[in-house]
XYZ file of C-alpha atoms in Angstrom:
601
model
C 102.177 130.776 82.432
C 101.972 128.286 79.562
C 104.467 127.487 76.824
C 102.777 129.779 74.300
C 103.425 132.805 76.503
C 106.947 131.622 77.204
C 107.692 131.342 73.498
C 106.693 134.990 73.001
C 108.943 136.224 75.811
C 112.145 134.932 74.239
C 114.399 137.608 72.796
C 115.572 136.977 69.213
C 118.185 139.764 69.031
C 121.218 138.002 70.487
C 123.691 136.569 68.027
C 126.309 134.106 69.221
C 127.629 130.678 68.395
C 126.195 127.847 70.539
C 128.551 125.062 71.766
C 126.888 122.503 69.528
C 129.791 119.991 69.541
C 129.533 119.815 73.346
C 125.804 119.210 73.138
C 126.278 116.482 70.564
C 128.886 114.591 72.606
C 126.878 114.784 75.842
C 123.681 113.672 74.120
C 125.468 110.771 72.463
C 126.972 109.671 75.796
C 123.433 109.455 77.198
C 121.923 107.812 74.076
C 119.539 110.720 73.535
C 118.280 111.211 69.973
C 115.644 113.928 70.533
C 116.158 117.467 71.829
C 114.094 120.584 72.392
C 115.866 123.903 71.720
C 115.193 127.415 72.930
C 115.775 129.603 69.856
C 116.700 133.133 70.825
C 119.793 132.777 68.658
C 119.654 133.592 64.941
C 122.164 130.842 64.182
C 119.838 128.208 65.584
C 119.153 126.805 62.101
C 122.815 126.041 61.627
C 122.917 124.396 65.056
C 119.931 122.268 64.144
C 121.643 121.120 60.944
C 124.650 119.977 62.972
C 122.381 118.033 65.314
C 120.560 116.344 62.450
C 123.891 115.410 60.859
C 124.623 113.443 64.049
C 121.207 111.671 64.031
C 119.773 113.907 66.738
C 116.301 115.199 65.945
C 115.443 118.622 67.310
C 112.457 120.927 67.582
C 112.185 124.596 68.478
C 110.549 125.600 71.711
C 107.952 127.675 69.908
C 104.192 128.067 69.675
C 103.687 124.565 68.295
C 105.643 122.855 71.087
C 103.414 120.759 73.363
C 105.343 118.968 76.092
C 102.251 117.366 77.633
C 102.136 114.828 74.787
C 105.855 114.072 74.833
C 106.217 110.346 74.080
C 109.969 109.821 73.787
C 111.632 107.830 76.545
C 114.714 110.065 76.552
C 114.645 113.743 75.643
C 117.213 116.518 75.994
C 116.488 120.183 76.673
C 118.989 122.817 75.529
C 118.737 126.248 77.163
C 120.795 129.389 76.709
C 120.983 131.805 79.627
C 121.758 134.651 77.207
C 118.074 134.581 76.282
C 115.881 136.950 78.195
C 113.644 135.107 80.705
C 115.369 131.844 79.824
C 114.242 130.282 83.102
C 110.530 130.767 82.441
C 110.346 127.268 81.003
C 110.770 125.897 84.547
C 107.536 127.582 85.557
C 105.464 126.022 82.796
C 106.717 122.430 82.589
C 105.687 119.638 84.908
C 108.127 118.593 87.623
C 108.450 115.158 86.043
C 110.610 116.738 83.298
C 113.195 117.670 85.947
C 113.881 113.997 86.628
C 115.577 111.326 84.564
C 115.508 110.209 81.833
C 115.274 113.882 80.771
C 118.589 115.715 80.389
C 118.971 119.496 80.593
C 121.958 121.299 79.079
C 122.291 124.930 80.196
C 124.822 127.198 78.466
C 125.983 130.179 80.547
C 128.795 132.647 81.078
C 127.995 133.238 84.755
C 127.972 130.005 86.730
C 127.067 131.518 90.102
C 124.037 133.480 88.922
C 122.797 130.495 86.908
C 123.133 128.244 89.958
C 121.206 130.763 92.077
C 118.335 130.604 89.598
C 118.342 126.810 89.305
C 118.401 126.308 93.083
C 114.890 127.764 93.304
C 113.391 124.825 91.397
C 112.868 121.154 92.403
C 115.944 119.827 90.629
C 116.325 116.789 92.863
C 119.068 114.230 93.210
C 117.624 112.048 90.447
C 117.773 114.844 87.869
C 120.306 115.325 85.067
C 121.131 119.053 84.816
C 124.453 120.024 83.261
C 125.667 123.623 83.242
C 128.205 124.443 80.514
C 130.670 127.315 80.785
C 133.491 128.261 78.404
C 137.038 128.931 79.538
C 138.983 129.917 76.426
C 138.975 126.820 74.221
C 137.754 124.448 76.911
C 134.174 123.968 77.982
C 133.761 123.134 81.690
C 130.835 120.911 82.706
C 129.068 121.050 86.076
C 126.235 118.906 87.354
C 123.783 120.644 89.638
C 121.115 119.093 91.847
C 119.474 119.371 95.220
C 119.898 116.555 97.735
C 116.285 117.122 98.606
C 114.271 120.145 97.514
C 111.437 119.225 99.921
C 113.597 117.475 102.538
C 116.023 120.245 103.609
C 118.740 119.005 101.273
C 121.529 121.340 100.142
C 122.027 122.401 96.516
C 125.134 120.812 95.026
C 127.372 122.068 92.226
C 129.887 119.429 91.227
C 132.621 119.395 88.613
C 131.496 116.821 86.040
C 134.360 117.119 83.549
C 135.301 119.164 80.488
C 135.289 119.204 76.704
C 138.182 120.236 74.531
C 138.255 118.220 71.361
C 136.874 115.238 73.275
C 134.431 114.734 76.104
C 135.933 113.925 79.497
C 133.375 112.981 82.164
C 133.957 111.997 85.767
C 132.059 109.214 87.460
C 128.655 110.371 88.609
C 128.242 109.411 92.281
C 125.397 110.857 94.318
C 125.492 108.598 97.356
C 125.965 111.273 100.017
C 122.655 112.493 101.439
C 124.139 114.394 104.363
C 121.638 116.939 105.670
C 118.623 115.284 104.046
C 115.800 114.653 106.519
C 113.321 111.980 105.402
C 109.974 111.727 107.143
C 109.506 108.050 107.929
C 106.154 106.527 108.967
C 106.321 103.327 111.043
C 103.308 101.096 111.676
C 103.026 100.076 115.341
C 99.665 98.684 116.423
C 100.682 97.426 119.876
C 100.632 99.827 122.843
C 103.978 101.279 123.929
C 104.278 101.324 127.707
C 106.826 103.179 129.854
C 109.046 104.260 126.965
C 109.088 106.693 124.070
C 108.358 105.720 120.489
C 111.975 106.320 119.451
C 113.331 104.277 122.357
C 110.925 101.467 121.529
C 112.202 101.291 117.934
C 115.878 101.677 118.754
C 116.212 99.393 121.761
C 113.702 96.572 121.374
C 115.763 93.446 120.843
C 114.830 90.127 119.227
C 113.225 87.711 121.652
C 111.530 90.404 123.718
C 108.847 91.172 121.176
C 106.891 89.265 118.579
C 107.696 91.059 115.314
C 104.540 90.659 113.236
C 104.824 91.557 109.521
C 108.498 92.417 110.022
C 107.846 95.845 111.565
C 110.947 96.144 113.738
C 113.073 94.060 111.401
C 112.254 96.499 108.595
C 113.165 99.455 110.814
C 116.608 97.894 111.252
C 116.802 97.805 107.453
C 116.051 101.543 107.394
C 118.917 102.084 109.818
C 121.265 100.227 107.460
C 120.167 102.495 104.585
C 120.682 105.502 106.833
C 124.255 104.418 107.495
C 124.919 103.897 103.775
C 123.658 107.309 102.610
C 124.012 109.376 105.801
C 120.497 110.845 105.796
C 118.402 111.550 108.881
C 114.985 110.181 109.785
C 112.064 112.067 111.261
C 109.981 109.278 112.748
C 106.208 109.241 112.741
C 103.849 106.595 114.095
C 100.638 105.206 112.639
C 98.451 102.205 113.468
C 97.472 101.193 109.922
C 99.301 100.072 106.797
C 96.859 101.961 104.599
C 93.295 101.005 103.649
C 90.527 102.843 101.859
C 88.277 104.745 104.235
C 85.594 106.965 102.722
C 87.424 107.210 99.405
C 90.924 107.919 100.738
C 93.738 105.903 102.279
C 94.629 106.039 105.945
C 97.820 105.067 107.742
C 101.175 104.675 106.024
C 99.856 104.764 102.443
C 97.768 107.851 103.174
C 100.802 109.673 104.596
C 102.826 108.927 101.456
C 99.936 109.977 99.242
C 99.523 113.329 101.039
C 103.324 113.789 101.077
C 103.302 113.896 104.871
C 105.979 111.205 104.693
C 108.845 110.504 102.297
C 109.435 106.811 102.941
C 107.517 103.980 104.541
C 109.095 102.751 107.763
C 107.254 99.427 107.535
C 107.025 96.983 104.662
C 103.579 96.421 103.156
C 101.813 94.010 100.821
C 101.665 94.570 97.070
C 98.182 95.771 96.099
C 96.920 97.238 92.843
C 94.857 99.979 94.491
C 97.922 101.285 96.339
C 100.107 101.130 93.227
C 98.287 104.113 91.742
C 99.332 106.514 94.490
C 102.655 105.218 95.887
C 105.789 103.602 94.503
C 106.668 100.023 95.389
C 110.453 100.193 95.170
C 111.773 96.691 95.808
C 110.884 93.496 97.653
C 112.299 92.662 101.063
C 111.037 89.530 102.817
C 108.252 87.056 102.394
C 105.616 86.843 105.096
C 103.673 83.652 105.822
C 100.211 83.789 107.323
C 98.423 80.509 107.875
C 95.972 78.592 110.022
C 97.822 76.758 112.778
C 95.972 73.838 114.351
C 96.607 70.657 116.227
C 95.443 68.139 113.711
C 92.798 65.947 115.380
C 93.836 62.330 115.630
C 90.300 61.284 114.712
C 88.730 64.067 112.620
C 85.389 62.244 112.405
C 85.072 61.773 116.194
C 86.417 59.203 118.657
C 83.878 56.593 117.610
C 85.766 56.353 114.300
C 88.473 54.421 116.174
C 86.068 51.487 116.090
C 84.371 52.116 112.762
C 87.380 53.344 110.820
C 89.176 50.020 110.180
C 86.395 48.895 107.852
C 84.537 50.772 105.167
C 80.774 51.137 105.196
C 80.264 48.515 102.486
C 82.348 45.983 104.425
C 80.300 46.622 107.575
C 77.121 46.018 105.598
C 78.433 42.719 104.211
C 79.558 41.549 107.664
C 76.118 42.330 109.060
C 74.498 40.485 106.172
C 76.685 37.367 106.553
C 76.175 37.150 110.339
C 72.430 37.668 109.980
C 72.318 34.916 107.355
C 74.304 32.573 109.637
C 71.932 33.325 112.512
C 68.858 32.634 110.406
C 70.265 29.356 109.092
C 71.152 28.283 112.640
C 67.700 29.261 113.932
C 65.968 27.230 111.210
C 68.159 24.182 111.828
C 67.456 24.317 115.551
C 63.747 24.061 114.892
C 63.917 21.113 112.457
C 63.042 18.001 114.485
C 64.311 15.591 111.835
C 67.949 16.376 112.591
C 67.666 16.182 116.378
C 69.726 13.544 118.133
C 69.417 11.983 121.559
C 71.214 14.122 124.136
C 70.743 17.422 122.234
C 69.748 20.506 124.178
C 66.059 21.051 124.395
C 66.341 24.795 123.860
C 65.536 25.528 120.218
C 64.487 29.157 120.581
C 65.587 32.017 118.347
C 67.472 33.604 121.225
C 69.796 30.563 121.261
C 70.787 31.368 117.646
C 71.356 35.020 118.612
C 73.552 34.064 121.554
C 75.521 31.718 119.298
C 76.274 34.508 116.788
C 77.267 36.931 119.562
C 79.555 34.290 121.138
C 81.222 33.714 117.781
C 81.850 37.443 117.253
C 83.371 37.910 120.728
C 85.351 34.650 120.552
C 83.706 33.266 123.696
C 82.811 29.787 122.398
C 79.295 28.385 122.376
C 77.008 26.272 124.541
C 75.132 25.059 121.473
C 75.188 21.263 121.733
C 73.788 19.539 118.692
C 74.791 16.259 117.119
C 73.710 17.191 113.617
C 76.568 17.392 111.132
C 74.892 20.284 109.263
C 74.690 22.390 112.448
C 78.324 21.573 113.228
C 79.375 22.752 109.754
C 77.495 26.041 110.206
C 79.096 26.502 113.640
C 82.606 25.738 112.327
C 82.361 28.076 109.318
C 80.908 30.887 111.432
C 83.743 30.652 113.965
C 86.399 30.624 111.245
C 84.850 33.762 109.714
C 84.564 35.630 113.028
C 88.089 34.567 114.126
C 89.649 36.025 110.979
C 87.579 39.194 111.306
C 88.388 39.513 115.013
C 92.155 39.272 114.513
C 92.234 41.819 111.680
C 89.907 44.237 113.432
C 91.772 44.190 116.769
C 95.156 44.675 115.106
C 93.859 47.604 113.087
C 92.301 49.324 116.124
C 95.504 49.006 118.159
C 97.689 50.313 115.339
C 95.288 53.215 114.825
C 95.653 54.218 118.465
C 99.451 54.103 118.440
C 100.484 55.414 115.027
C 100.709 59.035 113.883
C 97.348 60.074 112.465
C 97.161 60.900 108.738
C 96.736 64.572 107.826
C 93.261 64.655 106.359
C 92.678 68.418 106.765
C 94.801 69.798 103.918
C 92.986 72.874 102.610
C 90.297 75.413 103.408
C 87.534 73.129 102.152
C 88.635 70.363 104.526
C 88.827 72.878 107.381
C 85.321 74.118 106.592
C 83.909 70.601 106.622
C 85.731 69.561 109.816
C 84.360 69.941 113.322
C 87.170 72.351 114.289
C 86.383 75.848 115.485
C 88.159 78.675 113.646
C 89.626 82.018 114.728
C 91.744 84.783 113.174
C 94.355 87.201 114.525
C 92.745 90.537 115.355
C 94.681 92.732 112.922
C 93.638 95.058 110.100
C 94.991 93.160 107.098
C 93.057 90.011 108.047
C 89.767 91.884 108.286
C 90.519 93.659 105.018
C 91.192 90.324 103.301
C 87.794 88.921 104.260
C 86.163 92.170 103.153
C 87.791 92.114 99.691
C 87.988 88.410 98.859
C 85.677 86.812 96.318
C 86.689 83.199 97.064
C 83.522 81.226 97.831
C 85.156 78.822 100.316
C 86.820 81.685 102.218
C 83.555 83.602 102.485
C 81.651 80.507 103.629
C 84.322 79.804 106.245
C 84.105 83.412 107.436
C 80.331 83.412 107.844
C 80.010 79.885 109.277
C 82.968 79.694 111.654
C 84.575 83.098 112.208
C 81.880 85.763 112.371
C 78.462 84.258 113.039
C 75.380 85.436 114.838
C 76.812 84.225 118.154
C 80.581 84.373 117.625
C 83.179 86.957 116.666
C 86.386 84.935 116.525
C 89.030 87.648 116.124
C 91.514 87.089 118.951
C 94.855 88.364 120.142
C 97.753 85.958 119.484
C 98.182 84.740 123.065
C 94.520 83.811 123.449
C 94.244 82.299 119.986
C 97.278 80.061 120.442
C 95.993 78.921 123.852
C 92.891 77.667 122.078
C 95.084 75.868 119.530
C 97.055 74.260 122.365
C 93.832 72.993 123.947
C 92.896 71.303 120.657
C 89.925 71.433 118.349
C 90.741 74.965 117.160
C 92.399 76.474 114.065
C 93.889 79.969 114.370
C 95.051 82.171 111.479
C 98.184 84.078 112.421
C 101.527 85.347 111.156
C 103.758 82.283 111.416
C 106.511 84.302 113.134
C 104.168 85.024 116.041
C 102.687 81.550 116.140
C 106.062 79.790 116.123
C 107.392 81.809 119.045
C 104.318 81.106 121.171
C 104.493 77.428 120.219
C 108.138 77.187 121.254
C 107.445 78.790 124.643
C 104.165 77.105 125.587
C 103.598 73.883 123.587
C 104.784 70.425 124.662
C 106.693 68.147 122.310
C 103.563 66.171 121.561
C 101.560 69.334 120.844
C 104.298 70.627 118.522
C 104.224 67.339 116.597
C 100.436 67.632 116.258
C 100.731 71.154 114.778
C 99.585 71.493 111.195
C 99.322 74.478 108.803
C 96.763 75.483 106.184
C 97.124 78.565 103.978
C 94.276 81.023 103.670
C 96.282 82.736 100.906
C 99.797 82.083 99.545
C 102.864 83.628 101.226
C 103.124 87.320 100.345
C 106.116 89.425 99.356
C 106.631 92.616 101.356
C 107.963 95.802 99.740
C 109.635 99.131 100.472
C 107.416 102.100 99.636
C 108.126 105.709 98.693
C 106.177 108.727 97.566
C 105.068 108.589 93.974
C 108.009 109.694 91.771
C 110.347 110.012 94.746
C 113.885 111.202 93.887
C 115.334 108.582 96.265
C 114.036 105.509 94.457
C 117.397 104.576 92.954
C 119.156 105.064 96.292
C 116.787 102.662 98.055
C 117.008 100.043 95.304
C 120.813 100.105 95.194
C 121.105 100.259 98.982
C 118.910 97.215 99.576
C 120.721 95.329 96.821
C 124.007 96.016 98.622
C 122.460 94.782 101.871
C 121.356 91.609 100.100
C 124.822 91.045 98.630
C 126.536 91.572 101.989
C 124.330 88.974 103.703
C 122.722 91.432 106.105
C 119.223 90.640 104.856
C 119.724 86.994 105.743
C 121.164 87.992 109.113
C 118.153 90.172 109.914
C 115.848 87.322 108.984
C 117.739 84.785 111.076
C 117.864 87.109 114.111
C 114.273 88.356 114.094
C 112.283 85.497 112.539
C 111.266 82.609 114.737
C 111.830 79.272 112.947
C 109.217 76.562 113.100
C 109.740 74.381 116.195
C 110.993 70.953 115.247
C 108.922 67.891 116.023
C 111.092 65.531 118.087
C 109.717 61.986 118.363
C 110.731 60.304 121.611
C 110.023 56.828 122.990
C 108.301 58.382 126.000
C 105.242 56.387 126.932
C 103.214 59.555 127.219
C 103.535 59.989 123.471
C 102.139 56.534 122.726
C 99.586 56.259 125.548
C 95.866 55.849 124.935
C 93.891 58.486 126.784
C 90.411 58.326 128.269
C 89.086 60.258 125.280
C 89.936 57.393 122.928
C 88.319 54.937 125.354
C 85.237 57.094 125.913
C 83.092 55.492 123.185
C 83.251 52.052 124.850
C 82.535 53.540 128.268
C 79.504 55.342 126.881
C 78.262 52.111 125.338
C 78.759 50.302 128.669
C 76.936 53.049 130.565
C 74.018 52.989 128.134
C 73.776 49.208 128.461
C 73.724 49.404 132.243
C 71.049 52.095 132.214
C 68.986 50.047 129.791
C 69.279 46.898 131.933
C 68.316 48.729 135.132
C 65.355 50.310 133.347
C 64.139 46.918 132.146
C 64.639 45.555 135.675
C 62.319 48.153 137.143
C 59.838 47.523 134.348
C 59.847 43.786 135.101
C 59.315 44.450 138.813
C 56.363 46.703 138.073
C 54.827 44.228 135.634
C 55.360 41.363 138.098
C 53.737 43.284 140.930
C 50.555 44.000 139.025
C 50.346 40.695 137.180
C 47.061 38.854 137.751
C 47.576 35.796 139.895
C 45.783 32.535 139.004
C 44.584 30.397 141.911
C 43.767 26.662 141.679
C 40.773 25.649 143.793
C 40.700 22.176 145.337
C 37.423 20.373 145.591
């Protein structure tokens, strides 16, 4: 039935005086300047004049009334139960008009029968319905509401105050939700073994379980709210926070959308697509997801221990200077004019090469020449190589012993490093890679996480074992990662740990059905929990702090392992293989070399 039909049902034959002064005072106390009147009373024009005189605009609930386009933030409805079929308006208006900021004033002579009629409609705890009855010269005011029309809540009639010559209102407190049963959906993705779902939620203590995304911590928050307002919870379990599947949401969000649940039992991320179908009530905690890795001491490889002290341009200049010194020495050795008696007879190019190598390795030289020019070249070359040798050795040693600089600082650095990458096998991580448009993130995903040969989504225990072994970066909720680190990592491994954000820390939120009547209760309740310090206590009890890096003088911390020494050993092995190969080649050549015989006559 629409409003046009309702307007025709009203009976215009009753004549009585409406309690306009009461209406005016109540509307003023709620800062309402616009009202809609039902006009089965012939004195309605006079009532409207009184309202206008008090700056309250009013319209008749007649054929021209269209509530669907109502644009005022606060509107009052005035009903008179003396009108025939006065309650038909409740059948034609949307339920949103039953909630604040809309105020309903109902004038009646029979409180009980009026309450019986009102109790059949979804006048929830966040509504503002006032029933007005007259007792001689005093008007009694009653607020009526249901603790939960859809949640087994009782219908309440409460004395709100009275009006004689002035308005006397009592404090409006609706904190008692006794008897209300809220269906609460909790996200639990891990298997529950040898216990019921309710026992798992009620009795799991901190330290026995890794609480990813604050699931159990948030359930404790729900228990605090339950103690504040005295409602009951009907627990339900789901394995998803709510993601679009074939055009509709699954998991927690889907349950709230379908009204299978009243409140979310797990906190979830803020997302614009969810905002259309559920209400984000208030923020709770911040969750931090990041890549945890043991930062490599030598990101470019262990050979960089020996190449790192000098830049490429310096290496090129050193090579150029030594080559020039070798060439000058070689030329001088071959000039006969500067030879002196007693000089070595060897003037080959290999002698110049051996001289340069001896200078670099600080081994001295067997070059014995009396020429002053050759002595100057020898002296200058040794001074150059001595200075270079001292600086280079000191830099290599300090590089081995000092804490390595953190060169992998962001996703781009991680992508370009030689580290392998993995991600916690959980729905929100997969959804992030599916929705993101960040070019670096997508390239990282396709090159290092999901490739043709690898699918690097791992459970936390396995992923953190790979991090412990080194050369691996694992994206995980920091609460999980920190607890595994504390239990399994050594002091040195904890000090090597480094973090890189895939996305900034996210705020988690409490969720309700769209337009839930309990929104204000949840907001106020959580604010009280914040003010009492219980939110901080929950965080300190359930969240694992980051393990502290403790530097000790233990020699194991400052030791040089075989991995750092491996480049020199490889060079030595290659040299030995090369020398043995040349040895065999010389033997073969010598065996088949043509022998020359001298014949004697």
